[in-house]
Coordinates of C-alpha atoms and ligand atoms in Angstrom, one line a residue:
M983 CA -85.9 -14.0 -0.2
S984 CA -82.8 -14.6 1.9
S985 CA -79.7 -12.5 1.1
V986 CA -76.4 -14.3 0.6
Q987 CA -74.2 -13.7 3.7
S988 CA -70.5 -12.9 3.3
P989 CA -68.2 -15.2 5.2
P990 CA -66.8 -13.5 8.4
N991 CA -63.3 -12.9 6.8
A992 CA -64.5 -11.6 3.5
Q993 CA -63.3 -8.1 4.3
R994 CA -59.7 -9.4 4.6
N995 CA -58.1 -9.7 1.2
L996 CA -55.7 -12.6 0.7
T997 CA -52.4 -11.3 -0.6
S998 CA -49.6 -13.6 -1.7
I999 CA -46.0 -12.4 -1.3
Q1000 CA -45.8 -12.3 -5.1
S1001 CA -48.7 -9.9 -5.5
F1002 CA -47.4 -7.9 -2.5
L1003 CA -44.0 -7.5 -4.2
L1004 CA -45.6 -6.5 -7.5
R1005 CA -47.8 -3.9 -5.7
E1006 CA -44.7 -2.4 -4.0
E1007 CA -42.8 -2.4 -7.3
A1008 CA -45.6 -0.5 -9.0
K1009 CA -45.0 2.4 -6.5
H1010 CA -41.6 3.0 -8.0
P1011 CA -42.1 3.9 -11.7
N1012 CA -38.3 3.5 -12.4
A1013 CA -38.1 0.0 -10.9
T1014 CA -36.8 -2.6 -13.3
G1015 CA -38.3 -5.5 -11.5
T1016 CA -34.9 -7.1 -10.7
L1017 CA -35.3 -6.8 -7.0
T1018 CA -38.7 -8.5 -7.2
W1019 CA -37.2 -11.4 -9.1
I1020 CA -34.5 -11.8 -6.5
L1021 CA -37.0 -11.7 -3.6
S1022 CA -39.1 -14.3 -5.5
A1023 CA -36.0 -16.6 -5.7
L1024 CA -35.6 -16.2 -2.0
T1025 CA -39.2 -17.2 -1.4
L1026 CA -38.7 -20.3 -3.6
S1027 CA -35.6 -21.2 -1.6
A1028 CA -37.5 -20.7 1.6
K1029 CA -40.2 -23.1 0.5
F1030 CA -37.7 -25.7 -0.5
I1031 CA -35.7 -25.4 2.8
A1032 CA -38.9 -25.5 4.9
A1033 CA -39.9 -28.7 3.2
R1034 CA -36.5 -30.3 3.8
V1035 CA -36.4 -29.1 7.5
R1036 CA -39.9 -30.5 8.1
R1037 CA -38.9 -33.9 6.7
A1038 CA -35.3 -33.9 8.1
R1039 CA -35.8 -36.8 10.6
L1040 CA -37.7 -38.9 8.0
E1041 CA -35.1 -38.3 5.3
D1042 CA -32.1 -38.9 7.6
V1043 CA -30.5 -35.5 6.9
L1044 CA -30.0 -34.5 10.6
G1045 CA -26.6 -34.4 12.2
S1046 CA -23.2 -33.2 11.1
L1047 CA -21.3 -33.9 7.8
G1048 CA -18.1 -34.4 9.7
G1049 CA -16.5 -31.2 8.4
D1050 CA -16.2 -27.6 9.5
N1051 CA -17.3 -24.5 7.6
V1052 CA -15.2 -21.4 7.1
Q1053 CA -16.1 -20.3 10.6
G1054 CA -14.5 -23.4 12.1
E1055 CA -18.0 -24.6 13.0
Q1056 CA -19.4 -28.1 12.4
Q1057 CA -21.4 -28.2 9.2
Q1058 CA -24.7 -29.9 9.5
K1059 CA -26.1 -31.8 6.5
L1060 CA -29.0 -29.4 6.4
D1061 CA -26.6 -26.4 6.3
V1062 CA -25.2 -27.7 3.1
I1063 CA -28.6 -28.5 1.6
A1064 CA -29.9 -25.0 2.5
N1065 CA -26.8 -23.4 1.1
E1066 CA -27.0 -25.3 -2.2
T1067 CA -30.7 -24.5 -2.5
L1068 CA -30.1 -20.7 -2.2
I1069 CA -27.3 -20.8 -4.6
R1070 CA -29.4 -22.8 -7.1
C1071 CA -32.4 -20.5 -6.8
L1072 CA -30.5 -17.2 -6.9
G1073 CA -27.7 -18.3 -9.3
S1074 CA -30.1 -18.3 -12.2
R1075 CA -31.4 -14.8 -11.7
P1076 CA -29.6 -12.3 -14.1
G1077 CA -29.9 -9.5 -11.6
V1078 CA -27.5 -11.1 -9.1
A1079 CA -23.8 -10.2 -9.5
I1080 CA -22.5 -11.6 -6.2
L1081 CA -23.6 -14.2 -3.7
G1082 CA -22.0 -14.5 -0.2
S1083 CA -22.8 -17.3 2.2
E1084 CA -21.9 -18.2 5.7
E1085 CA -21.0 -21.6 4.4
D1086 CA -18.5 -20.5 1.7
E1087 CA -15.2 -18.8 2.3
H1088 CA -15.3 -16.6 -0.7
A1089 CA -18.1 -14.8 -2.4
H1090 CA -19.5 -16.3 -5.6
V1091 CA -19.0 -13.8 -8.5
L1092 CA -21.8 -14.6 -11.0
R1093 CA -21.5 -11.6 -13.2
R1094 CA -18.4 -9.5 -14.1
D1095 CA -20.0 -7.5 -17.0
T1096 CA -22.0 -5.0 -15.0
K1097 CA -21.3 -1.8 -16.9
S1098 CA -24.8 -1.4 -18.4
D1099 CA -26.9 -2.0 -15.3
R1100 CA -26.7 -2.1 -11.5
P1101 CA -27.2 -5.7 -10.3
Y1102 CA -27.4 -6.8 -6.7
V1103 CA -25.3 -8.5 -4.1
V1104 CA -27.1 -11.1 -2.0
L1105 CA -25.6 -12.2 1.3
F1106 CA -27.1 -15.0 3.5
D1107 CA -26.9 -17.3 6.4
P1108 CA -28.6 -20.3 4.9
L1109 CA -29.5 -22.0 8.2
D1110 CA -29.0 -20.0 11.3
G1111 CA -29.2 -21.7 14.7
S1112 CA -28.5 -25.1 13.2
S1113 CA -27.5 -26.6 16.6
N1114 CA -31.3 -26.5 17.2
L1115 CA -32.0 -28.9 14.2
D1116 CA -31.4 -32.2 16.1
V1117 CA -33.9 -31.2 18.8
N1118 CA -36.7 -29.9 16.4
G1119 CA -36.1 -26.3 17.5
G1120 CA -36.6 -23.1 15.5
V1121 CA -34.0 -22.4 12.8
G1122 CA -33.9 -19.8 10.1
T1123 CA -32.5 -18.2 7.0
I1124 CA -31.3 -14.6 7.1
F1125 CA -30.6 -12.5 4.0
S1126 CA -29.3 -9.0 3.1
I1127 CA -29.4 -7.4 -0.3
L1128 CA -27.1 -4.6 -1.5
Q1129 CA -26.6 -2.9 -4.8
H1130 CA -23.4 -4.0 -6.5
D1131 CA -20.7 -1.4 -5.9
R1132 CA -18.7 -1.1 -9.1
R1133 CA -16.1 1.2 -7.5
A1134 CA -14.8 -1.7 -5.3
P1135 CA -11.2 -2.4 -6.1
R1136 CA -11.9 -6.2 -6.5
I1137 CA -15.3 -7.3 -7.6
E1138 CA -15.7 -9.6 -4.5
D1139 CA -15.2 -6.5 -2.3
S1140 CA -18.4 -5.0 -3.6
A1141 CA -20.2 -6.8 -0.7
L1142 CA -18.2 -4.9 1.9
Q1143 CA -20.6 -2.0 2.3
P1144 CA -22.1 -0.8 5.6
G1145 CA -25.5 -2.0 6.6
T1146 CA -27.0 1.4 5.9
Q1147 CA -26.6 0.6 2.2
Q1148 CA -28.9 -2.4 2.3
V1149 CA -31.9 -2.2 0.0
A1150 CA -33.7 -5.1 1.5
A1151 CA -33.3 -7.6 4.3
G1152 CA -35.3 -10.4 5.8
Y1153 CA -35.4 -13.7 7.5
V1154 CA -37.4 -16.9 7.3
L1155 CA -38.2 -18.8 10.6
Y1156 CA -38.8 -22.5 10.2
G1157 CA -40.8 -23.1 13.3
P1158 CA -44.3 -24.6 13.9
S1159 CA -45.2 -22.4 10.9
T1160 CA -42.8 -21.0 8.3
V1161 CA -42.7 -17.2 8.7
L1162 CA -41.0 -14.8 6.3
V1163 CA -40.3 -11.2 7.6
L1164 CA -39.2 -8.7 5.0
T1165 CA -38.2 -5.1 4.6
T1166 CA -37.4 -3.2 1.4
G1167 CA -36.9 0.0 3.4
A1168 CA -40.5 1.0 3.8
G1169 CA -41.6 -0.9 6.9
V1170 CA -41.6 -4.5 7.9
H1171 CA -44.0 -7.0 6.6
M1172 CA -44.8 -10.6 7.7
F1173 CA -45.9 -13.5 5.6
V1174 CA -46.8 -17.1 6.6
L1175 CA -46.3 -20.1 4.3
D1176 CA -49.6 -21.9 3.7
P1177 CA -48.2 -25.4 3.1
D1178 CA -51.4 -26.6 1.4
V1179 CA -51.4 -23.8 -1.2
G1180 CA -47.6 -23.5 -1.4
S1181 CA -47.7 -19.7 -1.1
F1182 CA -46.5 -17.2 1.5
L1183 CA -49.5 -15.1 2.5
L1184 CA -49.4 -11.6 4.0
V1185 CA -50.4 -11.7 7.6
Q1186 CA -49.2 -8.3 8.9
E1187 CA -48.1 -5.1 7.2
H1188 CA -46.0 -2.4 8.9
L1189 CA -45.1 -4.3 12.0
R1190 CA -43.9 -2.2 14.9
I1191 CA -41.8 -3.5 17.8
P1192 CA -43.1 -2.7 21.3
V1193 CA -41.3 0.3 22.7
A1194 CA -40.3 -1.5 25.8
S1195 CA -40.7 -4.9 27.5
K1196 CA -39.1 -6.4 30.6
S1197 CA -37.3 -9.2 28.7
Y1198 CA -33.8 -9.9 27.7
S1199 CA -32.3 -12.6 25.6
L1200 CA -28.7 -13.8 25.9
N1201 CA -26.6 -16.8 26.6
S1202 CA -26.1 -16.2 30.3
A1203 CA -23.5 -19.0 30.6
N1204 CA -21.1 -16.4 29.1
I1205 CA -21.9 -13.7 31.7
G1206 CA -18.6 -14.3 33.6
T1207 CA -16.5 -13.3 30.5
V1208 CA -18.5 -10.4 29.1
P1209 CA -17.5 -6.7 29.6
E1210 CA -18.6 -5.3 33.0
G1211 CA -21.3 -3.0 31.6
Y1212 CA -23.3 -6.0 30.2
R1213 CA -23.0 -7.8 33.6
N1214 CA -24.3 -4.7 35.4
Y1215 CA -27.2 -4.4 33.0
V1216 CA -28.2 -8.1 33.6
N1217 CA -27.9 -7.6 37.4
W1218 CA -30.1 -4.5 37.1
A1219 CA -32.6 -6.3 34.9
N1220 CA -32.8 -9.3 37.3
E1221 CA -33.4 -6.9 40.2
N1222 CA -36.2 -5.2 38.3
G1223 CA -38.4 -8.1 37.5
Y1224 CA -37.2 -8.9 33.9
S1225 CA -37.6 -12.3 32.4
M1226 CA -35.0 -14.1 30.3
R1227 CA -35.7 -16.0 27.0
Y1228 CA -33.1 -17.6 24.8
T1229 CA -33.5 -20.3 22.2
G1230 CA -29.9 -20.4 20.8
A1231 CA -31.1 -19.4 17.3
M1232 CA -30.8 -15.7 16.5
V1233 CA -33.8 -15.8 14.0
A1234 CA -36.1 -17.3 16.7
D1235 CA -34.9 -14.9 19.4
V1236 CA -35.1 -11.8 17.2
H1237 CA -38.5 -12.8 15.9
R1238 CA -39.8 -13.1 19.5
T1239 CA -38.2 -9.8 20.3
L1240 CA -39.7 -8.1 17.2
L1241 CA -43.2 -9.3 18.1
T1242 CA -43.2 -9.0 21.9
G1243 CA -40.4 -6.6 22.7
G1244 CA -37.3 -6.7 24.8
V1245 CA -33.7 -6.9 23.8
F1246 CA -31.5 -9.6 22.2
L1247 CA -27.8 -9.4 23.1
Y1248 CA -24.7 -11.2 22.0
P1249 CA -21.8 -9.3 23.7
P1250 CA -18.1 -9.9 23.2
T1251 CA -17.0 -12.9 25.3
A1252 CA -13.7 -14.5 26.1
K1253 CA -14.4 -17.1 23.3
A1254 CA -15.5 -14.5 20.8
P1255 CA -13.8 -11.2 21.8
K1256 CA -15.4 -9.3 18.9
G1257 CA -18.8 -11.0 19.4
K1258 CA -20.0 -14.2 17.8
L1259 CA -22.5 -13.1 15.2
R1260 CA -21.6 -12.2 11.6
L1261 CA -22.0 -8.6 10.6
M1262 CA -22.8 -9.0 6.9
Y1263 CA -25.5 -11.7 6.9
E1264 CA -26.7 -11.8 10.5
A1265 CA -26.4 -8.5 12.4
N1266 CA -26.9 -6.0 9.5
P1267 CA -30.1 -7.5 8.1
M1268 CA -31.6 -7.9 11.6
A1269 CA -30.6 -4.4 12.4
M1270 CA -32.3 -3.1 9.2
L1271 CA -35.5 -5.0 10.1
I1272 CA -35.6 -3.9 13.7
E1273 CA -34.9 -0.3 12.9
Q1274 CA -37.6 -0.3 10.2
A1275 CA -40.0 -1.6 12.9
G1276 CA -39.1 1.3 15.2
G1277 CA -36.4 -0.5 17.2
K1278 CA -32.6 0.0 17.7
A1279 CA -29.6 -2.0 16.9
Y1280 CA -26.1 -1.4 18.3
S1281 CA -22.8 -3.1 18.4
G1282 CA -21.2 -1.8 21.6
T1283 CA -21.9 1.9 21.5
Q1284 CA -21.9 2.1 17.7
R1285 CA -25.0 1.8 15.5
T1286 CA -24.6 -1.7 13.9
M1287 CA -25.4 -0.6 10.4
E1288 CA -22.8 2.2 10.5
Q1289 CA -19.8 -0.2 10.9
Q1290 CA -17.5 -0.3 7.9
P1291 CA -17.0 -4.0 7.2
S1292 CA -13.5 -5.3 6.2
G1293 CA -14.4 -9.0 5.5
L1294 CA -17.4 -11.0 4.4
H1295 CA -17.3 -13.2 7.6
E1296 CA -16.5 -10.4 10.0
R1297 CA -18.0 -10.8 13.5
T1298 CA -19.7 -8.3 15.7
S1299 CA -21.4 -7.9 19.0
V1300 CA -25.2 -7.2 19.0
I1301 CA -27.7 -5.3 21.2
I1302 CA -31.0 -5.2 19.3
G1303 CA -34.6 -4.7 20.1
S1304 CA -37.1 -2.3 21.6
P1305 CA -35.8 1.2 21.6
D1306 CA -36.1 1.8 25.3
E1307 CA -34.6 -1.6 26.2
V1308 CA -31.6 -1.0 23.9
D1309 CA -31.2 2.4 25.7
N1310 CA -31.3 0.6 29.1
V1311 CA -28.3 -1.6 28.0
L1312 CA -26.4 1.4 26.5
R1313 CA -26.7 3.3 29.8
F1314 CA -24.5 0.6 31.4
L1315 CA -22.0 0.7 28.6
T1316 CA -21.2 4.4 28.5
Ligands
FDP2237 P1 -25.5 -21.3 15.5 O1 -24.1 -21.2 16.0 O2 -26.3 -22.5 16.2 O3 -25.7 -21.2 14.1 O4 -25.3 -17.8 14.1 C1 -24.8 -18.2 15.2 C2 -25.8 -18.7 16.3 O5 -26.3 -20.0 16.1 C3 -27.1 -17.8 16.4 O6 -28.1 -18.2 15.7 C4 -27.3 -17.9 17.9 O7 -28.0 -16.8 18.4 C5 -26.0 -18.0 18.5 O8 -25.1 -18.5 17.5 C6 -25.9 -19.0 19.6 O9 -24.7 -19.0 20.2 P2 -24.4 -19.7 21.6 O10 -24.6 -21.1 21.4 O11 -23.0 -19.3 21.9 O12 -25.4 -19.1 22.6

């Protein structure tokens, strides 16, 4: 009698992001489930945005709307679609007190009566790297989650907490596949959207960034106007056999750096003297992810997540990646 053979992958369990989140929640007996609900709203938004990005050329939603956002940057049609999607998905969750988006000047206050519980603040860049959209390049969504700070003088200011206070952070990369990378403070986990099933499936738990890799990522067209230390680092790296990779979308560049190592840099420039990237919904969440994966994240010589923010759209410089490569850059800055 022939025995029934297991398929080759039978040992590997299939885990959807929902079951992963429930499993994590069960590890914390006092958890209310609110954070799980918020993360599930983010995964729903990601599926929605992924579908619109994939069909963008067919649905004629590429190109700019003709207006600028609060950053003075041209708003793409898909920026607006992604922003509305996130607000619609998150706005209905009772555990969210405040939403802050790159696309909107002021934070959205959804709940003022927060005396009896401790709801969350969710900050996001709905579609990062949107200049890549028209050329079918990688773009992404970045998010940061904090607990609502009732002590803030104005409710909107509850978002202005240093990155060390984040309870969760992540990004979604809309590339050849849609990848979601998440941390809730206990490691970094990666999920890939199975478009046929409509579910994000766990592909790797406890990702670790390589300790070093001879690769740097920056817009080298700015090299003439960055502080001298960065120029010296780049010269040193070029003399030492490094390669340079830069897509122009932070999510894609940080994702590559997380998986293959190296350092991603956006230094202060003449055009952006404080740096170009936004502290609250770009630098801080990426810093939390990279640190959770064993890397480092600095803004100049200060740890990114220790900066005290003063505004929702505040900008910062960024040096983020493999611990040894970040140290190599810092050696030239001090
Ligand atoms: P974009 O303006 O296209 O949204 O968030 C800002 C950002 O992209 C990052 O994703 C990216 O790393 C950086 O700006 C690119 O800036 P440069 O074009 O100045 O290199």
